[in-house]
Each structure stands twice: as C-alpha cells, then as structure tokens.
PDB file of C-alpha atoms in Angstrom:
ATOM      1  CA  UNK Q 247       0.094  -0.037  -0.052  1.00 39.00           C
ATOM      2  CA  UNK Q 248       1.479   3.070  -0.906  1.00 43.00           C
ATOM      3  CA  UNK Q 249       2.586   5.278   2.128  1.00 49.00           C
ATOM      4  CA  UNK Q 250       3.510   8.322   0.150  1.00 52.00           C
ATOM      5  CA  UNK Q 251       0.083   9.044  -1.489  1.00 56.00           C
ATOM      6  CA  UNK Q 252       1.231  12.918  -2.081  1.00 49.00           C
ATOM      7  CA  UNK Q 253       3.955  11.589  -4.238  1.00 47.00           C
ATOM      8  CA  UNK Q 254       1.251  10.080  -6.961  1.00 45.00           C
ATOM      9  CA  UNK Q 255       0.244  13.193  -8.728  1.00 41.00           C
ATOM     10  CA  UNK Q 256      -2.138  14.212  -5.881  1.00 48.00           C
ATOM     11  CA  UNK Q 257      -4.045  10.985  -5.841  1.00 61.00           C
ATOM     12  CA  UNK Q 258      -5.434   9.732  -2.616  1.00 66.00           C
ATOM     13  CA  UNK Q 259      -7.247   6.746  -3.514  1.00 70.00           C
ATOM     14  CA  UNK Q 260      -4.588   4.524  -2.040  1.00 77.00           C
ATOM     15  CA  UNK Q 261      -4.353   5.884   1.485  1.00 85.00           C
ATOM     16  CA  UNK Q 262      -5.168   3.587   4.627  1.00 88.00           C
ATOM     17  CA  UNK Q 263      -8.475   5.417   5.152  1.00 89.00           C
ATOM     18  CA  UNK Q 264      -9.811   5.995   1.541  1.00 85.00           C
ATOM     19  CA  UNK Q 265      -9.322   2.447   0.858  1.00 84.00           C
ATOM     20  CA  UNK Q 266     -11.582   1.524   3.954  1.00 83.00           C
ATOM     21  CA  UNK Q 267     -14.086   4.110   2.705  1.00 82.00           C
ATOM     22  CA  UNK Q 268     -14.072   3.134  -0.980  1.00 74.00           C
ATOM     23  CA  UNK Q 269     -14.432  -0.837   0.024  1.00 67.00           C
ATOM     24  CA  UNK Q 270     -17.657   0.178   1.465  1.00 67.00           C
ATOM     25  CA  UNK Q 271     -19.432  -2.979   2.601  1.00 65.00           C
ATOM     26  CA  UNK Q 272     -17.126  -5.140   0.650  1.00 72.00           C
ATOM     27  CA  UNK Q 273     -14.701  -7.203   2.776  1.00 74.00           C
ATOM     28  CA  UNK Q 274     -11.395  -7.604   1.215  1.00 79.00           C
ATOM     29  CA  UNK Q 275      -7.888  -8.225   2.532  1.00 84.00           C
ATOM     30  CA  UNK Q 276      -6.889  -4.555   1.781  1.00 83.00           C
ATOM     31  CA  UNK Q 277      -9.719  -3.031   3.455  1.00 81.00           C
ATOM     32  CA  UNK Q 278      -9.239  -5.320   6.163  1.00 83.00           C
ATOM     33  CA  UNK Q 279      -5.689  -4.731   6.446  1.00 85.00           C
ATOM     34  CA  UNK Q 280      -5.887  -0.926   6.258  1.00 85.00           C
ATOM     35  CA  UNK Q 281      -8.256  -0.827   8.904  1.00 85.00           C
ATOM     36  CA  UNK Q 282      -6.582  -3.040  11.299  1.00 85.00           C
ATOM     37  CA  UNK Q 283      -3.095  -0.910  11.011  1.00 85.00           C
ATOM     38  CA  UNK Q 284      -4.995   2.289  11.625  1.00 86.00           C
ATOM     39  CA  UNK Q 285      -6.919   0.917  14.581  1.00 86.00           C
ATOM     40  CA  UNK Q 286      -3.425  -0.221  15.946  1.00 83.00           C
ATOM     41  CA  UNK Q 287      -1.692   2.938  15.489  1.00 84.00           C
ATOM     42  CA  UNK Q 288      -4.407   5.139  16.926  1.00 87.00           C
ATOM     43  CA  UNK Q 289      -5.548   3.223  20.135  1.00 88.00           C
ATOM     44  CA  UNK Q 290      -3.873   6.094  22.568  1.00 89.00           C
ATOM     45  CA  UNK Q 291      -6.440   8.742  21.181  1.00 92.00           C
ATOM     46  CA  UNK Q 292      -9.309   6.559  22.147  1.00 92.00           C
ATOM     47  CA  UNK Q 293      -7.740   5.305  25.739  1.00 91.00           C
ATOM     48  CA  UNK Q 294      -7.030   9.105  26.717  1.00 90.00           C
ATOM     49  CA  UNK Q 295     -10.300  10.296  25.641  1.00 92.00           C
ATOM     50  CA  UNK Q 296     -11.924   7.384  27.827  1.00 91.00           C
ATOM     51  CA  UNK Q 297      -9.562   8.200  30.649  1.00 90.00           C
ATOM     52  CA  UNK Q 298     -10.748  11.976  30.698  1.00 90.00           C
ATOM     53  CA  UNK Q 299     -14.420  10.688  30.558  1.00 90.00           C
ATOM     54  CA  UNK Q 300     -13.678   9.523  33.719  1.00 89.00           C
ATOM     55  CA  UNK Q 301     -13.318   5.776  33.365  1.00 88.00           C
ATOM     56  CA  UNK Q 302     -10.530   4.355  35.348  1.00 88.00           C
ATOM     57  CA  UNK Q 303      -7.539   2.379  33.854  1.00 87.00           C
ATOM     58  CA  UNK Q 304      -8.901  -1.396  33.623  1.00 86.00           C
ATOM     59  CA  UNK Q 305     -12.301   0.184  32.214  1.00 87.00           C
ATOM     60  CA  UNK Q 306     -10.535   2.537  29.815  1.00 88.00           C
ATOM     61  CA  UNK Q 307      -8.500  -0.446  28.672  1.00 86.00           C
ATOM     62  CA  UNK Q 308     -11.684  -2.603  28.355  1.00 86.00           C
ATOM     63  CA  UNK Q 309     -13.513   0.078  26.413  1.00 89.00           C
ATOM     64  CA  UNK Q 310     -10.701   0.595  23.816  1.00 89.00           C
ATOM     65  CA  UNK Q 311     -10.266  -3.363  23.287  1.00 86.00           C
ATOM     66  CA  UNK Q 312     -14.000  -3.643  22.534  1.00 88.00           C
ATOM     67  CA  UNK Q 313     -14.466  -0.843  20.306  1.00 88.00           C
ATOM     68  CA  UNK Q 314     -11.517  -1.425  18.215  1.00 87.00           C
ATOM     69  CA  UNK Q 315     -12.953  -5.211  17.909  1.00 84.00           C
ATOM     70  CA  UNK Q 316     -16.257  -3.882  17.353  1.00 83.00           C
ATOM     71  CA  UNK Q 317     -14.964  -1.614  14.780  1.00 82.00           C
ATOM     72  CA  UNK Q 318     -12.822  -4.118  12.715  1.00 80.00           C
ATOM     73  CA  UNK Q 319     -16.136  -6.410  12.914  1.00 79.00           C
ATOM     74  CA  UNK Q 320     -17.825  -3.793  11.229  1.00 73.00           C
ATOM     75  CA  UNK Q 321     -18.369  -4.415   7.482  1.00 63.00           C
ATOM     76  CA  UNK Q 322     -20.688  -1.470   6.251  1.00 60.00           C
ATOM     77  CA  UNK Q 323     -18.901   1.658   5.695  1.00 71.00           C
ATOM     78  CA  UNK Q 324     -21.137   2.525   2.841  1.00 65.00           C
ATOM     79  CA  UNK Q 325     -22.806   5.068   4.895  1.00 67.00           C
ATOM     80  CA  UNK Q 326     -19.747   7.123   4.992  1.00 71.00           C
ATOM     81  CA  UNK Q 327     -18.716   9.478   1.934  1.00 69.00           C
ATOM     82  CA  UNK Q 328     -15.627   8.449   0.394  1.00 62.00           C
ATOM     83  CA  UNK Q 329     -14.784  12.053  -0.580  1.00 64.00           C
ATOM     84  CA  UNK Q 330     -15.495  13.438   2.982  1.00 66.00           C
ATOM     85  CA  UNK Q 331     -14.266  12.524   6.517  1.00 79.00           C
ATOM     86  CA  UNK Q 332     -11.080  12.545   8.205  1.00 89.00           C
ATOM     87  CA  UNK Q 333     -10.344   9.270  10.448  1.00 91.00           C
ATOM     88  CA  UNK Q 334      -9.620  11.359  13.207  1.00 93.00           C
ATOM     89  CA  UNK Q 335     -13.032  12.922  13.065  1.00 91.00           C
ATOM     90  CA  UNK Q 336     -14.864   9.395  12.133  1.00 88.00           C
ATOM     91  CA  UNK Q 337     -12.794   7.535  15.095  1.00 90.00           C
ATOM     92  CA  UNK Q 338     -13.762  10.031  17.810  1.00 92.00           C
ATOM     93  CA  UNK Q 339     -17.547  10.069  16.573  1.00 89.00           C
ATOM     94  CA  UNK Q 340     -17.566   6.360  16.196  1.00 88.00           C
ATOM     95  CA  UNK Q 341     -16.410   5.766  19.882  1.00 91.00           C
ATOM     96  CA  UNK Q 342     -18.621   8.370  21.461  1.00 92.00           C
ATOM     97  CA  UNK Q 343     -21.530   6.312  20.134  1.00 88.00           C
ATOM     98  CA  UNK Q 344     -19.947   3.233  21.263  1.00 89.00           C
ATOM     99  CA  UNK Q 345     -19.674   4.512  24.959  1.00 89.00           C
ATOM    100  CA  UNK Q 346     -23.677   5.797  24.478  1.00 87.00           C
ATOM    101  CA  UNK Q 347     -24.793   2.480  23.101  1.00 81.00           C
ATOM    102  CA  UNK Q 348     -22.174  -0.537  23.682  1.00 62.00           C
ATOM    103  CA  UNK Q 349     -20.753   0.338  27.004  1.00 56.00           C
ATOM    104  CA  UNK Q 350     -23.144  -2.061  29.128  1.00 59.00           C
ATOM    105  CA  UNK Q 351     -22.225  -4.973  26.671  1.00 54.00           C
ATOM    106  CA  UNK Q 352     -18.497  -4.085  26.573  1.00 54.00           C
ATOM    107  CA  UNK Q 353     -18.269  -3.468  30.363  1.00 52.00           C
ATOM    108  CA  UNK Q 354     -19.987  -6.842  30.977  1.00 49.00           C
ATOM    109  CA  UNK Q 355     -17.254  -9.045  29.794  1.00 48.00           C
ATOM    110  CA  UNK Q 356     -14.176  -9.899  31.710  1.00 43.00           C
ATOM    111  CA  UNK Q 357     -10.923  -7.923  31.275  1.00 44.00           C
ATOM    112  CA  UNK Q 358      -9.163  -9.522  28.653  1.00 44.00           C
ATOM    113  CA  UNK Q 359     -11.800 -11.214  27.243  1.00 47.00           C
ATOM    114  CA  UNK Q 360     -13.056 -10.992  23.687  1.00 48.00           C
ATOM    115  CA  UNK Q 361     -11.221 -10.131  20.670  1.00 49.00           C
ATOM    116  CA  UNK Q 362      -8.170  -8.716  21.267  1.00 50.00           C
ATOM    117  CA  UNK Q 363      -6.334  -6.705  18.219  1.00 48.00           C
ATOM    118  CA  UNK Q 364      -3.536  -5.222  20.723  1.00 48.00           C
ATOM    119  CA  UNK Q 365      -2.413  -5.872  24.190  1.00 48.00           C
ATOM    120  CA  UNK Q 366      -2.546  -2.878  26.270  1.00 46.00           C
ATOM    121  CA  UNK Q 367      -0.901  -4.982  29.019  1.00 48.00           C
ATOM    122  CA  UNK Q 368       2.019  -5.149  27.291  1.00 45.00           C
ATOM    123  CA  UNK Q 369       2.697  -1.362  27.262  1.00 45.00           C
ATOM    124  CA  UNK Q 370       5.505  -0.073  29.168  1.00 43.00           C
ATOM    125  CA  UNK Q 371       4.171   1.638  32.333  1.00 38.00           C
ATOM    126  CA  UNK Q 372       5.878   4.932  31.745  1.00 42.00           C
ATOM    127  CA  UNK Q 373       3.829   4.796  28.044  1.00 49.00           C
ATOM    128  CA  UNK Q 374       0.904   4.314  29.908  1.00 46.00           C
ATOM    129  CA  UNK Q 375       1.623   7.193  32.279  1.00 47.00           C
ATOM    130  CA  UNK Q 376       2.015   9.389  29.329  1.00 52.00           C
ATOM    131  CA  UNK Q 377      -1.294   8.955  28.179  1.00 49.00           C
ATOM    132  CA  UNK Q 378      -2.652  10.236  32.074  1.00 51.00           C
ATOM    133  CA  UNK Q 379      -5.231  13.081  30.760  1.00 48.00           C
ATOM    134  CA  UNK Q 380      -4.055  16.682  32.058  1.00 55.00           C
ATOM    135  CA  UNK Q 381      -6.479  18.128  34.737  1.00 66.00           C
ATOM    136  CA  UNK Q 382      -7.145  21.542  33.030  1.00 75.00           C
ATOM    137  CA  UNK Q 383      -7.940  19.329  29.299  1.00 82.00           C
ATOM    138  CA  UNK Q 384     -11.445  18.614  27.837  1.00 91.00           C
ATOM    139  CA  UNK Q 385     -11.516  15.017  26.677  1.00 92.00           C
ATOM    140  CA  UNK Q 386     -11.736  16.595  23.170  1.00 92.00           C
ATOM    141  CA  UNK Q 387      -8.333  18.183  23.881  1.00 92.00           C
ATOM    142  CA  UNK Q 388      -7.023  15.004  25.247  1.00 92.00           C
ATOM    143  CA  UNK Q 389      -8.053  13.332  22.298  1.00 94.00           C
ATOM    144  CA  UNK Q 390      -6.517  15.443  19.706  1.00 94.00           C
ATOM    145  CA  UNK Q 391      -3.281  15.741  22.003  1.00 92.00           C
ATOM    146  CA  UNK Q 392      -2.914  12.248  21.851  1.00 91.00           C
ATOM    147  CA  UNK Q 393      -3.507  11.850  18.166  1.00 93.00           C
ATOM    148  CA  UNK Q 394      -1.069  14.439  17.425  1.00 93.00           C
ATOM    149  CA  UNK Q 395       1.426  12.690  19.754  1.00 91.00           C
ATOM    150  CA  UNK Q 396       0.693   9.349  17.988  1.00 91.00           C
ATOM    151  CA  UNK Q 397       1.416  10.812  14.546  1.00 94.00           C
ATOM    152  CA  UNK Q 398       4.934  12.426  15.834  1.00 93.00           C
ATOM    153  CA  UNK Q 399       5.832   9.011  17.420  1.00 92.00           C
ATOM    154  CA  UNK Q 400       4.990   6.747  14.344  1.00 92.00           C
ATOM    155  CA  UNK Q 401       6.821   9.371  12.051  1.00 94.00           C
ATOM    156  CA  UNK Q 402       9.907   9.269  14.439  1.00 94.00           C
ATOM    157  CA  UNK Q 403       9.771   5.593  14.479  1.00 94.00           C
ATOM    158  CA  UNK Q 404       9.928   5.336  10.798  1.00 96.00           C
ATOM    159  CA  UNK Q 405      12.576   7.974  10.488  1.00 96.00           C
ATOM    160  CA  UNK Q 406      14.572   5.987  13.058  1.00 96.00           C
ATOM    161  CA  UNK Q 407      14.060   2.740  10.953  1.00 97.00           C
ATOM    162  CA  UNK Q 408      15.457   4.408   7.552  1.00 97.00           C
ATOM    163  CA  UNK Q 409      18.478   5.560   9.699  1.00 96.00           C
ATOM    164  CA  UNK Q 410      19.272   2.055  11.100  1.00 96.00           C
ATOM    165  CA  UNK Q 411      18.686   0.708   7.762  1.00 97.00           C
ATOM    166  CA  UNK Q 412      21.517   3.178   5.891  1.00 95.00           C
ATOM    167  CA  UNK Q 413      23.668   2.669   8.696  1.00 94.00           C
ATOM    168  CA  UNK Q 414      22.977   5.999  10.332  1.00 94.00           C
ATOM    169  CA  UNK Q 415      22.178   4.969  13.812  1.00 95.00           C
ATOM    170  CA  UNK Q 416      24.912   6.702  15.626  1.00 93.00           C
ATOM    171  CA  UNK Q 417      23.815   9.752  13.868  1.00 93.00           C
ATOM    172  CA  UNK Q 418      20.452   9.515  14.649  1.00 95.00           C
ATOM    173  CA  UNK Q 419      20.715   8.985  18.262  1.00 94.00           C
ATOM    174  CA  UNK Q 420      23.337  11.977  18.566  1.00 93.00           C
ATOM    175  CA  UNK Q 421      20.809  14.243  16.531  1.00 93.00           C
ATOM    176  CA  UNK Q 422      17.321  13.218  16.964  1.00 92.00           C
ATOM    177  CA  UNK Q 423      16.990  15.873  20.295  1.00 90.00           C
ATOM    178  CA  UNK Q 424      17.511  18.504  17.612  1.00 91.00           C
ATOM    179  CA  UNK Q 425      14.363  17.712  15.774  1.00 92.00           C
ATOM    180  CA  UNK Q 426      12.592  19.652  18.145  1.00 87.00           C
ATOM    181  CA  UNK Q 427      14.851  21.986  19.647  1.00 87.00           C
ATOM    182  CA  UNK Q 428      17.745  24.013  18.601  1.00 88.00           C
ATOM    183  CA  UNK Q 429      21.346  23.563  19.494  1.00 85.00           C
ATOM    184  CA  UNK Q 430      22.891  25.920  22.047  1.00 85.00           C
ATOM    185  CA  UNK Q 431      26.593  27.100  21.817  1.00 81.00           C
ATOM    186  CA  UNK Q 432      29.378  24.096  21.574  1.00 87.00           C
ATOM    187  CA  UNK Q 433      26.625  21.154  20.907  1.00 91.00           C
ATOM    188  CA  UNK Q 434      27.424  20.648  17.439  1.00 91.00           C
ATOM    189  CA  UNK Q 435      31.027  20.736  18.272  1.00 93.00           C
ATOM    190  CA  UNK Q 436      30.652  17.984  20.650  1.00 93.00           C
ATOM    191  CA  UNK Q 437      28.540  15.755  18.122  1.00 93.00           C
ATOM    192  CA  UNK Q 438      31.154  16.235  15.852  1.00 93.00           C
ATOM    193  CA  UNK Q 439      33.826  15.210  18.011  1.00 94.00           C
ATOM    194  CA  UNK Q 440      31.728  12.219  18.880  1.00 91.00           C
ATOM    195  CA  UNK Q 441      30.944  11.033  15.679  1.00 92.00           C
ATOM    196  CA  UNK Q 442      34.654  11.879  14.075  1.00 93.00           C
ATOM    197  CA  UNK Q 443      33.062  14.542  11.747  1.00 93.00           C
ATOM    198  CA  UNK Q 444      33.708  18.208  10.593  1.00 93.00           C
ATOM    199  CA  UNK Q 445      31.632  20.432  13.156  1.00 91.00           C
ATOM    200  CA  UNK Q 446      30.258  22.307  10.092  1.00 92.00           C
ATOM    201  CA  UNK Q 447      28.711  19.020   8.544  1.00 93.00           C
ATOM    202  CA  UNK Q 448      26.430  18.727  11.738  1.00 93.00           C
ATOM    203  CA  UNK Q 449      24.324  21.478  11.030  1.00 93.00           C
ATOM    204  CA  UNK Q 450      23.820  20.602   7.640  1.00 94.00           C
ATOM    205  CA  UNK Q 451      22.681  16.688   8.659  1.00 94.00           C
ATOM    206  CA  UNK Q 452      20.231  18.197  11.369  1.00 93.00           C
ATOM    207  CA  UNK Q 453      18.475  20.516   8.620  1.00 94.00           C
ATOM    208  CA  UNK Q 454      17.956  17.329   6.360  1.00 95.00           C
ATOM    209  CA  UNK Q 455      17.081  15.181   9.422  1.00 95.00           C
ATOM    210  CA  UNK Q 456      14.340  17.881  10.329  1.00 95.00           C
ATOM    211  CA  UNK Q 457      13.208  17.915   6.590  1.00 95.00           C
ATOM    212  CA  UNK Q 458      12.798  14.123   6.394  1.00 96.00           C
ATOM    213  CA  UNK Q 459      10.861  14.185   9.631  1.00 96.00           C
ATOM    214  CA  UNK Q 460       8.554  16.689   8.230  1.00 95.00           C
ATOM    215  CA  UNK Q 461       7.918  14.722   5.290  1.00 96.00           C
ATOM    216  CA  UNK Q 462       7.230  11.712   7.279  1.00 96.00           C
ATOM    217  CA  UNK Q 463       4.867  13.372   9.462  1.00 96.00           C
ATOM    218  CA  UNK Q 464       2.936  14.764   6.273  1.00 96.00           C
ATOM    219  CA  UNK Q 465       3.075  11.139   4.877  1.00 95.00           C
ATOM    220  CA  UNK Q 466       1.314   9.779   8.188  1.00 94.00           C
ATOM    221  CA  UNK Q 467      -1.253  12.474   8.481  1.00 95.00           C
ATOM    222  CA  UNK Q 468      -1.866  11.746   4.770  1.00 93.00           C
ATOM    223  CA  UNK Q 469      -2.937   7.800   5.631  1.00 91.00           C
ATOM    224  CA  UNK Q 470      -5.916   9.092   7.555  1.00 91.00           C
ATOM    225  CA  UNK Q 471      -7.706  11.695   4.933  1.00 91.00           C
ATOM    226  CA  UNK Q 472      -8.979  11.114   1.433  1.00 87.00           C
ATOM    227  CA  UNK Q 473      -7.915  14.485  -0.126  1.00 88.00           C
ATOM    228  CA  UNK Q 474      -5.284  16.911  -0.728  1.00 90.00           C
ATOM    229  CA  UNK Q 475      -7.787  19.449   1.001  1.00 90.00           C
ATOM    230  CA  UNK Q 476      -8.430  17.570   4.155  1.00 91.00           C
ATOM    231  CA  UNK Q 477      -4.801  16.885   4.611  1.00 94.00           C
ATOM    232  CA  UNK Q 478      -3.549  20.703   4.743  1.00 95.00           C
ATOM    233  CA  UNK Q 479      -6.739  20.934   7.362  1.00 95.00           C
ATOM    234  CA  UNK Q 480      -5.318  18.198   9.302  1.00 95.00           C
ATOM    235  CA  UNK Q 481      -1.804  19.631   9.185  1.00 96.00           C
ATOM    236  CA  UNK Q 482      -3.001  22.739  10.339  1.00 96.00           C
ATOM    237  CA  UNK Q 483      -5.066  21.351  13.120  1.00 96.00           C
ATOM    238  CA  UNK Q 484      -1.976  19.367  14.100  1.00 94.00           C
ATOM    239  CA  UNK Q 485       0.326  22.181  14.442  1.00 93.00           C
ATOM    240  CA  UNK Q 486      -2.458  24.010  16.419  1.00 94.00           C
ATOM    241  CA  UNK Q 487      -2.829  21.290  19.040  1.00 92.00           C
ATOM    242  CA  UNK Q 488       0.595  21.006  19.546  1.00 89.00           C
ATOM    243  CA  UNK Q 489       1.012  24.599  19.917  1.00 87.00           C
ATOM    244  CA  UNK Q 490      -1.517  25.002  22.671  1.00 78.00           C
TER     245      UNK Q 490
END
C-alpha cells in the first residue's frame, strides 16, 4: 500500500482510510489490513479520551479493546462519503457512539476477554503514564493531543528505521534531540567530535533530518484523509494542537 500518496500526482485513492471508505461494505484483504493498521496505530487517543471521561484504567482498557474489536468486525462503511471525513473525526464520533450504546455490553465482558487486536497490558508503564489526562483538558482536547503525539511518534519511528537501514544509527541517536529543539553553543562541536566528522557538517545533517521528519509526519497524516484539502486541514490542526 502506498505510504506516500502525495507523491502520486495528488492521488489519495490508496491511503489507508480511503481504502476503507472506498471498499464500503465489501470485505477484502486490503480493506481489513488498512483498517487494522489504523486501529493499531490510533488506540492512544481513544484510551486517553476514555480516561478523561472519568473511566478508570481497567475500564478504559476494556473499552478501547472492545471498541476496536467492534470496529474491525464492522463490514458496512457504505454510509460514509468516500470524498469526505477524516479518520480522526470518524474515530472520535464512532467511539462516542460506542460509549453511549455499547458500554453495558462491553463492560460485562471479563477484562482481557473477547477479541483482542492489541495488548495494552504489554505496554511500558511509563508509556501508559504519558497518557494520563491533564487536569484542565477536556476529553476532546486530550483526544487531539494524543492523536498528535501518535502522529509524531509514528513518524519518528519510521525515521529511526530509515536511519538504521542506511547505517546512520549513531547519527540518529546523537541528533534526534535537535528535531524539535535548537542547539546551544558548543552542542554541534561536541557531537562532531563524538561522530568523528567536521563540525560544519552537523547543522547540515540536522537540517536534512528535520526535513525528512516533516515529510514523514505529513505522510502519516495523509494516511488518515482522502484528499489534499483534508491533508492541509489536518496539518494545520496538528500544529494548532501542538502549539496549545
């Protein structure tokens, strides 16, 4: 599946979300794989939303599990317009509906029962702690914040994988801090000495690394929309959320 829909003449027919929508009620391996990948990647916003709504950790985990199992089992997306609707918006609307209509059934299941698509219990404790809702944030704000963090973390992992593949692991480990903050006096000189390169080459590589990171963030967001217009809207929303 194309991970860079922007590179194909502006065509967005092969993003993960558009594949799900265009398939409608048709069950296909492509649709199932696309939806499962989206669900696996975007559980943090749902879990964070549930916690901010007041559910305890165990209930929030149960609800997240059951919601995604329910979503994966759903075959009929024909009511959704393939030309409209971002996955971020759809996911929150669907989960809100799930809470209103399916909580009694979901909470009646034993924890860990039913169909699992991911194991929240296997997540590092520190990662779960990062999802704790802020005291002054609304459920919607928490959802969007975790959505934004998920986008960034996924893009960062892809960048790390690319660097490892090209034998630049040491460069990535030394420079990843500067993807989001500026260097202070002497930082680049210290890193140059550690890597055994000229100091002048370090800022050039940081610039390239930042550029590639931005491309990967954009590519990840593109997988959740169906058009260039939606992509630009979601990118603006991402930056607005991160700048709150």
